PDB file of C-alpha atoms and ligand atoms in Angstrom:
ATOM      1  CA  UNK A   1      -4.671 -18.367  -9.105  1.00  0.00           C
ATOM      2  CA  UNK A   2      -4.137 -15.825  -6.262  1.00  0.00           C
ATOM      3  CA  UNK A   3      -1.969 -16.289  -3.116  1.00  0.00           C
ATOM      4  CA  UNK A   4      -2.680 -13.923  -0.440  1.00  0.00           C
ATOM      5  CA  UNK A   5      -0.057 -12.340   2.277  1.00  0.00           C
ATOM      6  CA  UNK A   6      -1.119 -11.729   5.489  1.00  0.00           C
ATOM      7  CA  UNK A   7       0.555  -8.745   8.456  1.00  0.00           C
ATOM      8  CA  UNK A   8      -0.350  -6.579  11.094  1.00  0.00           C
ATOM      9  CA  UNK A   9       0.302  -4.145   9.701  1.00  0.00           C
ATOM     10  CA  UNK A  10       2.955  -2.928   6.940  1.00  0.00           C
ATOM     11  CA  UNK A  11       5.841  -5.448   8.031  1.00  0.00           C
ATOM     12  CA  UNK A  12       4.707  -7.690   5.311  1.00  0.00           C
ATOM     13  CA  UNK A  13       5.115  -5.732   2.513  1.00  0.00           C
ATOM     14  CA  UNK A  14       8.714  -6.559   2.526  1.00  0.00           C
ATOM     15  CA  UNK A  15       7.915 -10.217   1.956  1.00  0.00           C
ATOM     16  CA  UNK A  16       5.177  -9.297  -0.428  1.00  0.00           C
ATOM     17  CA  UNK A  17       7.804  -7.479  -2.645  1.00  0.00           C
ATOM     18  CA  UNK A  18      10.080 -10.160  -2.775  1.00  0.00           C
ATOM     19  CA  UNK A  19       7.056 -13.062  -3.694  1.00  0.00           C
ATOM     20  CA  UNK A  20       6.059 -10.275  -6.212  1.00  0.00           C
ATOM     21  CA  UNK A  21       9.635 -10.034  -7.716  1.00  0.00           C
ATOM     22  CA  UNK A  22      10.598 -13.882  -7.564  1.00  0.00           C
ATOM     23  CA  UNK A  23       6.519 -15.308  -9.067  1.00  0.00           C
ATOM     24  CA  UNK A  24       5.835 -11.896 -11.284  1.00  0.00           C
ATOM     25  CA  UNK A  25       2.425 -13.794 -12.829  1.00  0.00           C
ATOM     26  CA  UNK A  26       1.028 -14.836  -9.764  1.00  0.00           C
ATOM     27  CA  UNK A  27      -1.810 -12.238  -8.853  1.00  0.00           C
ATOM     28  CA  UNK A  28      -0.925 -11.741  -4.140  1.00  0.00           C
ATOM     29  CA  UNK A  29      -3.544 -10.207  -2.817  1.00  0.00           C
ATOM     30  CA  UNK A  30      -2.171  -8.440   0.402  1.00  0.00           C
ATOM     31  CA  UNK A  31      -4.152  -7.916   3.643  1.00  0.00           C
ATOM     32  CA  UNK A  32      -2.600  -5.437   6.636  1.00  0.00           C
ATOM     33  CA  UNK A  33      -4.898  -5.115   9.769  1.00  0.00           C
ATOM     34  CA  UNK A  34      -3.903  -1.921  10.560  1.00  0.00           C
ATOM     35  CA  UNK A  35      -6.627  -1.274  12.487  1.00  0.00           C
ATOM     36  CA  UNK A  36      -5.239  -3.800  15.056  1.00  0.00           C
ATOM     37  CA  UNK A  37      -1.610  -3.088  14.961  1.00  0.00           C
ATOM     38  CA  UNK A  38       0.590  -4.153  16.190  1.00  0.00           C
ATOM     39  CA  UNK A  39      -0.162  -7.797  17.426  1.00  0.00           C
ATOM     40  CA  UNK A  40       3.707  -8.084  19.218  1.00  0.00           C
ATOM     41  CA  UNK A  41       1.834  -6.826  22.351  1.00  0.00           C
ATOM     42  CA  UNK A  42      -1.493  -9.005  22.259  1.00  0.00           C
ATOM     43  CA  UNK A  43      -2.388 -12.180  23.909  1.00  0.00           C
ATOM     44  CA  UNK A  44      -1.704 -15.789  21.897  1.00  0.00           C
ATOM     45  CA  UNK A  45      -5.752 -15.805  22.011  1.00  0.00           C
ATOM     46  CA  UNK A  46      -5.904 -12.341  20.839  1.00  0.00           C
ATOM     47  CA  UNK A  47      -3.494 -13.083  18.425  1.00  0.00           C
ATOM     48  CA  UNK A  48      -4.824 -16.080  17.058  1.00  0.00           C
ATOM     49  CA  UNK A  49      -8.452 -14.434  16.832  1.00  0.00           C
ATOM     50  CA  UNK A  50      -7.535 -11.629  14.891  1.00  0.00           C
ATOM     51  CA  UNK A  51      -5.303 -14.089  12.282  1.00  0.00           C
ATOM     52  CA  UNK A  52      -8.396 -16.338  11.905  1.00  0.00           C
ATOM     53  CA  UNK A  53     -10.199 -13.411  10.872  1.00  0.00           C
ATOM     54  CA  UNK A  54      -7.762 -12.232   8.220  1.00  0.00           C
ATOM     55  CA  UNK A  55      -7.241 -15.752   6.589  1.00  0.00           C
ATOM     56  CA  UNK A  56     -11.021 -16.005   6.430  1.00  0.00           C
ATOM     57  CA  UNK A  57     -11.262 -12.655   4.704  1.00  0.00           C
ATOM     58  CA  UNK A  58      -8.102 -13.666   2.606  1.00  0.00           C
ATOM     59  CA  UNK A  59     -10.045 -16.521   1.462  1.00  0.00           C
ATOM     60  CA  UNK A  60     -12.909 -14.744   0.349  1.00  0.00           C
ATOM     61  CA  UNK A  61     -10.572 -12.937  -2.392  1.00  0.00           C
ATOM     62  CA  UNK A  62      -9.776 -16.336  -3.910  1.00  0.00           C
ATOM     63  CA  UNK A  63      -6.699 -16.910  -2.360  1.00  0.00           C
ATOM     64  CA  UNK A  64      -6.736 -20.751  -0.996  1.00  0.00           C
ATOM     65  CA  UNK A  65      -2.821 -20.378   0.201  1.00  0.00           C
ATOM     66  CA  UNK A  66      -2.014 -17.519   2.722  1.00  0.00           C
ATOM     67  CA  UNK A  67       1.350 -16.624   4.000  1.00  0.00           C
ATOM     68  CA  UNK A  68       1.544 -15.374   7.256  1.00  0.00           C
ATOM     69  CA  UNK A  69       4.077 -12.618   6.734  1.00  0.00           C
ATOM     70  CA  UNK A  70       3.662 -12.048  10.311  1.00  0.00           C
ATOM     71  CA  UNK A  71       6.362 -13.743  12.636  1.00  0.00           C
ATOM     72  CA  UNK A  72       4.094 -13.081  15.378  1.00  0.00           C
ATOM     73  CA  UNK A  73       1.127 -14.895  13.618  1.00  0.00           C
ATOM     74  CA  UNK A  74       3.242 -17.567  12.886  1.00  0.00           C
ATOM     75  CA  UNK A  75       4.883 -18.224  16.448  1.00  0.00           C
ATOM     76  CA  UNK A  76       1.607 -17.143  18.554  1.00  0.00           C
ATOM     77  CA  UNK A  77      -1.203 -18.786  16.357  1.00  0.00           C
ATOM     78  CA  UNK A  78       0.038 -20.735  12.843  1.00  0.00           C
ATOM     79  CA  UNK A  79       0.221 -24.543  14.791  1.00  0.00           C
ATOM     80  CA  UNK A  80      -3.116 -24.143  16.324  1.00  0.00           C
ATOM     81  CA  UNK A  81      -4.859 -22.897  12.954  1.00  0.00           C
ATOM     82  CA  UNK A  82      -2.671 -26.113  11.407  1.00  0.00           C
ATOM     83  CA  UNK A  83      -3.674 -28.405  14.156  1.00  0.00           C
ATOM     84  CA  UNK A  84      -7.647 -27.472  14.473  1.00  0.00           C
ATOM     85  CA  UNK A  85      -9.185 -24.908  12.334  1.00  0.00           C
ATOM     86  CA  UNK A  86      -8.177 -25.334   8.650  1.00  0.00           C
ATOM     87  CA  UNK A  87      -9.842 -27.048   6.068  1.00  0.00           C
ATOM     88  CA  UNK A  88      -8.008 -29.708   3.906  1.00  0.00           C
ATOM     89  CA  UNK A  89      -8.705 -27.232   0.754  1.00  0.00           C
ATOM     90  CA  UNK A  90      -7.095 -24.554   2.116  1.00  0.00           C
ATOM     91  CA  UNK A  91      -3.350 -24.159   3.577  1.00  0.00           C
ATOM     92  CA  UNK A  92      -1.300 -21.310   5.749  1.00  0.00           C
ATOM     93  CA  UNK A  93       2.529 -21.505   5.496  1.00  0.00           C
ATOM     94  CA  UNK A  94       4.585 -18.885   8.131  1.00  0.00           C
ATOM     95  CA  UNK A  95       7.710 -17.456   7.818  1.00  0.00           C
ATOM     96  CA  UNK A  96       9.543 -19.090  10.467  1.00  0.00           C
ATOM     97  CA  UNK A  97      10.769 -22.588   8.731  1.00  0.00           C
ATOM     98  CA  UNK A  98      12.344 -20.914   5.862  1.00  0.00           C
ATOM     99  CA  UNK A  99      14.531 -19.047   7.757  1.00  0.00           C
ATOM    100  CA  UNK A 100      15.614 -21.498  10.306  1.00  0.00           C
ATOM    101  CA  UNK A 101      16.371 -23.630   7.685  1.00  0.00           C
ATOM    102  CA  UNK A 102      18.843 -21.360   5.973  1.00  0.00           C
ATOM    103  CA  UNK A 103      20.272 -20.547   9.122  1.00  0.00           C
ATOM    104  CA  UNK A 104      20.815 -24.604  10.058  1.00  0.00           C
ATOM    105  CA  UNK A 105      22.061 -25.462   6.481  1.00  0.00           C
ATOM    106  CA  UNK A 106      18.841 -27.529   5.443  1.00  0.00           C
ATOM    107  CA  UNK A 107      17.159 -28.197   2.155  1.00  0.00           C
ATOM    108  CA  UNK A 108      12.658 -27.968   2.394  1.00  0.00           C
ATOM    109  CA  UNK A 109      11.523 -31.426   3.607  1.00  0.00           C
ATOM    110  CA  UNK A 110      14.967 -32.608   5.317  1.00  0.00           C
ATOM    111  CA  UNK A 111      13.654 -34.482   7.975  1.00  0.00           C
ATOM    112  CA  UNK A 112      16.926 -35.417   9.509  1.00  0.00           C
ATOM    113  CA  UNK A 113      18.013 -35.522  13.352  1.00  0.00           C
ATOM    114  CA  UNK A 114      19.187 -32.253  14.511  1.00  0.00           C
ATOM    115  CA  UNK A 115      22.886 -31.866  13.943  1.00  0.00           C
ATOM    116  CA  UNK A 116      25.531 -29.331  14.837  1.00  0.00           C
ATOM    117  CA  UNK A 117      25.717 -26.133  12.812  1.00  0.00           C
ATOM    118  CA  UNK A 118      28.031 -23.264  11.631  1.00  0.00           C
ATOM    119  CA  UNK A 119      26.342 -21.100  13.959  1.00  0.00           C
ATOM    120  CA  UNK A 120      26.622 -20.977  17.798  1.00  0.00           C
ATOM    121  CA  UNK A 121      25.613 -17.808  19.173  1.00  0.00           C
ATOM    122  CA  UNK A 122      22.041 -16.528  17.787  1.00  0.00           C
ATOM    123  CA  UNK A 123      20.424 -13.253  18.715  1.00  0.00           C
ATOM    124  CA  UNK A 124      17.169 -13.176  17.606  1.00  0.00           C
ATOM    125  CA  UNK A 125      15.202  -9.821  17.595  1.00  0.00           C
ATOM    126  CA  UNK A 126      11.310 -10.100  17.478  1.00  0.00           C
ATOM    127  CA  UNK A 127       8.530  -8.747  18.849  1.00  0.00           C
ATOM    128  CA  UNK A 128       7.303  -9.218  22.715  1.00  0.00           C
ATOM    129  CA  UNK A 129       4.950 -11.988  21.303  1.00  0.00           C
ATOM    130  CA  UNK A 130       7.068 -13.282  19.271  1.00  0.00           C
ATOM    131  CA  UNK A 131       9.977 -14.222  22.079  1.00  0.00           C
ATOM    132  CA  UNK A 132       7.195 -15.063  24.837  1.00  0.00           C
ATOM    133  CA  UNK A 133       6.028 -17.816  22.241  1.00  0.00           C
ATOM    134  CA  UNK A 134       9.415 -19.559  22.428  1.00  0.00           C
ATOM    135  CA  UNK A 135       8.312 -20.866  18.958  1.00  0.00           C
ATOM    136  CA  UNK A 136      11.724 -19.935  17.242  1.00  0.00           C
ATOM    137  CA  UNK A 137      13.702 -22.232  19.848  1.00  0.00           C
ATOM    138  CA  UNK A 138      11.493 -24.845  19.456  1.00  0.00           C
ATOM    139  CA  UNK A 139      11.444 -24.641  15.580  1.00  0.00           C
ATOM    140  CA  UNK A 140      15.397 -25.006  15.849  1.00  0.00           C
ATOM    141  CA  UNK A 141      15.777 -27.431  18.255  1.00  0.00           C
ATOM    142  CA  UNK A 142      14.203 -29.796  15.687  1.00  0.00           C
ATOM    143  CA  UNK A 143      16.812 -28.812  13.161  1.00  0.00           C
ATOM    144  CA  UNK A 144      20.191 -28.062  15.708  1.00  0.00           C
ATOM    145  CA  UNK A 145      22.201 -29.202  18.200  1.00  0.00           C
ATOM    146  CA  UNK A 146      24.277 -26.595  20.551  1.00  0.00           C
ATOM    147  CA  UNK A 147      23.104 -23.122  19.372  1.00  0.00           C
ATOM    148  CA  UNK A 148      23.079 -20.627  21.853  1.00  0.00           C
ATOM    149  CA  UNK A 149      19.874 -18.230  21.619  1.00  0.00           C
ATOM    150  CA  UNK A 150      19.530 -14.912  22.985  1.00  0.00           C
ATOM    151  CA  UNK A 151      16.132 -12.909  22.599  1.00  0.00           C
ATOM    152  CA  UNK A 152      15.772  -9.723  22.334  1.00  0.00           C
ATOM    153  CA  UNK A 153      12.100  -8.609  22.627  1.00  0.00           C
ATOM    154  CA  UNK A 154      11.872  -5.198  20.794  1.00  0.00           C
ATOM    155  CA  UNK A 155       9.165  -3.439  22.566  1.00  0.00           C
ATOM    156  CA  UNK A 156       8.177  -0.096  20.156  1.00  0.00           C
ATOM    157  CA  UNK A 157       9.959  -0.791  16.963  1.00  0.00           C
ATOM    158  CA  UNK A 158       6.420  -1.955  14.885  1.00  0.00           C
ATOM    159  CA  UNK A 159       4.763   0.814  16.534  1.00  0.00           C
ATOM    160  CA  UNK A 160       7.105   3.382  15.589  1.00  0.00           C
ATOM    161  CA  UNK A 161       7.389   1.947  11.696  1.00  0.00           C
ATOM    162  CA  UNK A 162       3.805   2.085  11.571  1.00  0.00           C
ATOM    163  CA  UNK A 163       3.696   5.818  12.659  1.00  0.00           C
ATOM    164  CA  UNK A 164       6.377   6.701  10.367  1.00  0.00           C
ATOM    165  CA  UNK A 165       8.702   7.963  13.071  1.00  0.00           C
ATOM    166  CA  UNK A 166      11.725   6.816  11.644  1.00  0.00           C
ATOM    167  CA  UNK A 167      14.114   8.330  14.441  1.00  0.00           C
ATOM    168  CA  UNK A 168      11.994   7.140  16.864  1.00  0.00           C
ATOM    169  CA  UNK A 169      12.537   3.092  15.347  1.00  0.00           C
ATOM    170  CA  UNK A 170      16.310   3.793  14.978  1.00  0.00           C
ATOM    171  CA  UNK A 171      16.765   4.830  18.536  1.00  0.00           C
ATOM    172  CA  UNK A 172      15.043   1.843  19.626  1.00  0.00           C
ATOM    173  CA  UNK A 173      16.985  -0.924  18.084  1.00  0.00           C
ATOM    174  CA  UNK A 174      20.295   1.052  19.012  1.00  0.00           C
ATOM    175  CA  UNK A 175      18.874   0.260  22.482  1.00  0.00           C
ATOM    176  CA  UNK A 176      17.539  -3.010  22.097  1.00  0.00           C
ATOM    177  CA  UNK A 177      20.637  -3.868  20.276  1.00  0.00           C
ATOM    178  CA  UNK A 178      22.644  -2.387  22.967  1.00  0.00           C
ATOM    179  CA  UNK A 179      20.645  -4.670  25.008  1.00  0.00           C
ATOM    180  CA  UNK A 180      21.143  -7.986  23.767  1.00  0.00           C
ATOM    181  CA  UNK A 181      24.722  -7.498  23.132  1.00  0.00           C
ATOM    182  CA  UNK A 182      25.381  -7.127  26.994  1.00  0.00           C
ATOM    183  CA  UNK A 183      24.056 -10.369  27.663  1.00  0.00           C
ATOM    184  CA  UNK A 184      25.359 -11.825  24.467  1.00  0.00           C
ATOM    185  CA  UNK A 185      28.179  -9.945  23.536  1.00  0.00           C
ATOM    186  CA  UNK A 186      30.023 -11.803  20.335  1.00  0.00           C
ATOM    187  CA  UNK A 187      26.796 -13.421  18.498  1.00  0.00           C
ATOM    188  CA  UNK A 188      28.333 -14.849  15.074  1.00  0.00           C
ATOM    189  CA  UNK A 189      24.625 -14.469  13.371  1.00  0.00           C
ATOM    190  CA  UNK A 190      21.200 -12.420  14.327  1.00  0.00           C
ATOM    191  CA  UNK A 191      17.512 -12.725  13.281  1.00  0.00           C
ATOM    192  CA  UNK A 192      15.315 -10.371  12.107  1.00  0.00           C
ATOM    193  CA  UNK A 193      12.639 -12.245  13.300  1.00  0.00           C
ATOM    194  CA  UNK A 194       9.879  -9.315  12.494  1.00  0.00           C
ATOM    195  CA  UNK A 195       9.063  -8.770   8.893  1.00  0.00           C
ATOM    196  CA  UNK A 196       8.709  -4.420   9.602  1.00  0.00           C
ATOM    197  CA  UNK A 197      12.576  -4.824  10.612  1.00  0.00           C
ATOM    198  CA  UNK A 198      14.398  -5.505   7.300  1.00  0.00           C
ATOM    199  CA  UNK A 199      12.789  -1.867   6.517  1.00  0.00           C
ATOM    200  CA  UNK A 200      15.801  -1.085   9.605  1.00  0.00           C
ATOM    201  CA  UNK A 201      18.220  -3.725   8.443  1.00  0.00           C
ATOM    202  CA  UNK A 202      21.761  -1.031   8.162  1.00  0.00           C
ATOM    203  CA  UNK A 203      20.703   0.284  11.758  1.00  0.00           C
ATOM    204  CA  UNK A 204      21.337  -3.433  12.996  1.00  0.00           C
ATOM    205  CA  UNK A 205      23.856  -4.375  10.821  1.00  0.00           C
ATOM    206  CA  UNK A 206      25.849  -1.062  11.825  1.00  0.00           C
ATOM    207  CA  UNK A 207      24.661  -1.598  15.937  1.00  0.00           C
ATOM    208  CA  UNK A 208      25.852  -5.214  15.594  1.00  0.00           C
ATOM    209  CA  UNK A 209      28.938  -4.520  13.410  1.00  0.00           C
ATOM    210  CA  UNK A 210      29.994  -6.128  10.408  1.00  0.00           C
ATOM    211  CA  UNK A 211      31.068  -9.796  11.895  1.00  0.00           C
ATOM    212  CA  UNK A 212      27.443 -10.865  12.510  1.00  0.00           C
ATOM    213  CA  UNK A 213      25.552 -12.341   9.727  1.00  0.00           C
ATOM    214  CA  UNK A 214      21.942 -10.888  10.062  1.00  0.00           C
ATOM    215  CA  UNK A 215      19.641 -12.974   8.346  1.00  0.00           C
ATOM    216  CA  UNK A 216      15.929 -11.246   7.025  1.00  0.00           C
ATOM    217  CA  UNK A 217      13.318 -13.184   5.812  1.00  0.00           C
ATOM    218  CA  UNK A 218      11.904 -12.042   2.573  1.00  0.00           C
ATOM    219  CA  UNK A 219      14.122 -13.527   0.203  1.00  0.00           C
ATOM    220  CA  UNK A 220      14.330 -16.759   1.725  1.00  0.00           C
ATOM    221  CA  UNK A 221       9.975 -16.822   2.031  1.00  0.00           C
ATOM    222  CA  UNK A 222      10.205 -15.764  -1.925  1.00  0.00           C
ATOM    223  CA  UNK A 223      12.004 -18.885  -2.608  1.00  0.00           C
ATOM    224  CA  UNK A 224      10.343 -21.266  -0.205  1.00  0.00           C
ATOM    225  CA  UNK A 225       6.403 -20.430  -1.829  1.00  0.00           C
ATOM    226  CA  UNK A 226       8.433 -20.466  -5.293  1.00  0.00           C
ATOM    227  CA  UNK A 227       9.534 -24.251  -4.300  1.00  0.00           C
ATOM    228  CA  UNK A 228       6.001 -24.986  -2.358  1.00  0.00           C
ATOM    229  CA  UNK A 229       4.503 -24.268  -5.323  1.00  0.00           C
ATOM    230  CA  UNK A 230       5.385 -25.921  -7.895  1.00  0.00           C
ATOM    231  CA  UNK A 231       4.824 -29.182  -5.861  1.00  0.00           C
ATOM    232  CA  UNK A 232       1.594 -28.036  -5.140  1.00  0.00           C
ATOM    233  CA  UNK A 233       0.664 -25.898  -7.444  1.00  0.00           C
ATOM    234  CA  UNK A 234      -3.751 -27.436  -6.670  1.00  0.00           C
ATOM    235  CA  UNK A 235      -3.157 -24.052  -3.670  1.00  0.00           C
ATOM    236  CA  UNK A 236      -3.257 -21.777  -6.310  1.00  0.00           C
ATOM    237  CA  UNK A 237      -6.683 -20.597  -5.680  1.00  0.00           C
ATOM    238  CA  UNK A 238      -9.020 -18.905  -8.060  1.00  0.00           C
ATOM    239  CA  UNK A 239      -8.544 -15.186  -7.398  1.00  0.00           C
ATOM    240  CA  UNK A 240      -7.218 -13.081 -10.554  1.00  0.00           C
ATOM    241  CA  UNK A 241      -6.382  -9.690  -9.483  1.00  0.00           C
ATOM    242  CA  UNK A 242      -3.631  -8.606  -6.734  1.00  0.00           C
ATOM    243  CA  UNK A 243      -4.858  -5.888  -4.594  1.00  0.00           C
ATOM    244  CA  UNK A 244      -3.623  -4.501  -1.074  1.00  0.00           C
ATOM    245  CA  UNK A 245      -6.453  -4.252   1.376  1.00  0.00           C
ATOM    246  CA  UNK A 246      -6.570  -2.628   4.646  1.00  0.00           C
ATOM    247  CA  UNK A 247      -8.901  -2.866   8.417  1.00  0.00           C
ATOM    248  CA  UNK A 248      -7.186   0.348   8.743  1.00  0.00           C
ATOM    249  CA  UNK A 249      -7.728   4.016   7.049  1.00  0.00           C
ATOM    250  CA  UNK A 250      -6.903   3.323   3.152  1.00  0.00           C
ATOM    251  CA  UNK A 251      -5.667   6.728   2.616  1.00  0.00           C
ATOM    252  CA  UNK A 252      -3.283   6.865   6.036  1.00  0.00           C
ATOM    253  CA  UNK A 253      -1.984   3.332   5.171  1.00  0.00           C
ATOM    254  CA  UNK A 254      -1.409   4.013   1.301  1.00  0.00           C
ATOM    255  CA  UNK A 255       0.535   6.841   2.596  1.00  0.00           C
ATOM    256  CA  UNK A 256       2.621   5.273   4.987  1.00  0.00           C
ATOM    257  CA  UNK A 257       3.155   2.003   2.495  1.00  0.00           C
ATOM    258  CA  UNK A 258       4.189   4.362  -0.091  1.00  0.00           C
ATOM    259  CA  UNK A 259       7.122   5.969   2.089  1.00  0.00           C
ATOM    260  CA  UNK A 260       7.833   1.913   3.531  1.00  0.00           C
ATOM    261  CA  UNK A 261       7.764   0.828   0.215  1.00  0.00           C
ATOM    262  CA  UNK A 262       9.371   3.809  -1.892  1.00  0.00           C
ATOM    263  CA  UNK A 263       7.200   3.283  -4.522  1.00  0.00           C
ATOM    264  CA  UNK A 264       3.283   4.071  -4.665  1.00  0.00           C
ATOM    265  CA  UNK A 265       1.148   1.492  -2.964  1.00  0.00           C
ATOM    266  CA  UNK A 266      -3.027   1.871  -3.098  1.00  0.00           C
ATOM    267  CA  UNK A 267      -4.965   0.899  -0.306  1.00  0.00           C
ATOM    268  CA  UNK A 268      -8.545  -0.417  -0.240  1.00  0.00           C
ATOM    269  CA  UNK A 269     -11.116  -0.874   2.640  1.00  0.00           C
ATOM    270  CA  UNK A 270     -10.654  -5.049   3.813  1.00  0.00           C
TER     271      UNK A 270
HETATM  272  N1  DGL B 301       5.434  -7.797  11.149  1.00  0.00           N
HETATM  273  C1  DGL B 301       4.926  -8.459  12.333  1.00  0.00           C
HETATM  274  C2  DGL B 301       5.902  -9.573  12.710  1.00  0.00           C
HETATM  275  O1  DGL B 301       6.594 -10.072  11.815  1.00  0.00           O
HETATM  276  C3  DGL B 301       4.545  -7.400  13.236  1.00  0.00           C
HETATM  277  C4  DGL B 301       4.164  -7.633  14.560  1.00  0.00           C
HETATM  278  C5  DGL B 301       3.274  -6.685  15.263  1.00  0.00           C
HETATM  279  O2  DGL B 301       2.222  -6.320  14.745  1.00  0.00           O
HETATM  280  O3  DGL B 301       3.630  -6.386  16.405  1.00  0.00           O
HETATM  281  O4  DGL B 301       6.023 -10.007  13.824  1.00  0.00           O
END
């Protein structure tokens, strides 16, 4: 009964520890493609390619539900998988819907007209892909009238997580911060709409200041595949074991998801 969690890279262990926490007897099998990392610079065909690839593989451990723990999966690739590729047995859910819904007010499956909303003035951090896609817009205009969003595409941040260079990622969301709060100066709420930021979460929070709600996205995922599954609980496919598998060098990424995770995390070879 295995659910597996899909990323780049080592962004989606942050989603995969909250699943973990919030479903401790489901076995998540977790799948990084290092080796390709990071996607936030890669074409939507490139992009949707490599994702194919990694649900396929995903699949193969027994895991007939995959979360795309990858924002830029989900904007650059998860419709078109939806829309022509998958098979009526299987199902991928993003991260995107979960969080716009807790940011518009809205319980799963609330099909209503968009209406007007606490919130006015979004920033929404992401990577390149991620804002080029325009998905997040177009996921909230469904849901909201009258929000204001600024994007701020954070060119270097994954890359520098991925290396480890911790003063390196700092620096650069100081300055992408920076950057979105001179075109949008008083935001009342911002996005972490990358799953490797929350590992940077007090850098924003402090570079925004404390009046802006910043929203992350593992929590709010946790609760969503709680909720999706137990009305569907047939997408519980047949794997048994969680394991954390890697395109990239097992050793190098156990390392690095060790120090991203604080606690020990063992690679094997996807
Ligand atoms: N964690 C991915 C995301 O949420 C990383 C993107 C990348 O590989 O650039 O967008």
């Amino acid at each position: 009964m295995a659910v597996g969690v899909f990323d780049s890279g080592l962004g989606g262990l942050t989603v995969f520890d909250a699943v973990t926490k919030r479903l401790p007897d489901v076995p998540f099998v977790y799948l990084g493609d290092n080796a390709n990392a990071p996607y936030g610079v890669r074409d939507a065909d490139d992009i949707y390619n490599l994702t194919r690839a990694a649900v396929t593989r995903l699949w193969d451990e027994g895991c007939d539900l995959v979360i795309l723990a990858c924002n830029t999966a989900s904007a650059a690739a998860l419709k078109r998988m939806q829309e022509t590729w998958l098979p009526k047995d299987k199902r991928v859910l993003g991260v995107f819907v979960p969080l716009i819904e807790a940011l518009t007010e809205r319980q799963w499956g609330d099909n209503s007209p968009p209406h007007e909303v606490a919130v006015k003035h979004v920033a929404l951090f992401a990577t390149p892909a991620t804002v080029a896609s325009r998905a997040f817009q177009r996921e909230l205009a469904f849901r909201a009238v009258g929000v204001d969003v600024e994007a701020q595409p954070c060119g270097g941040v994954v890359d520098a997580i991925e290396h480890g260079d911790d003063i390196l990622a700092d620096a650069l969301v100081r300055s992408h911060v920076e950057a979105l709060l001179r075109r949008m100066p008083y935001p009342d709420a911002a996005i972490l709409g990358c799953t490797h930021y929350p590992i940077l979460q007090d850098t924003f929070q402090q570079a925004l200041g404390d009046s802006v709600k910043v929203f992350s996205q593992a929590d709010l995922v946790a609760s969503s595949l709680a909720d999706y599954l137990q009305r569907r609980p047939e997408f519980l496919g047949p794997g048994t074991e969680s394991k954390f598998l890697t395109t990239g060098d097992p050793a190098t990424v156990s390392r690095h998801a060790t120090r991203f995770l604080r606690h020990t995390v063992t690679f094997e070879q996807a």
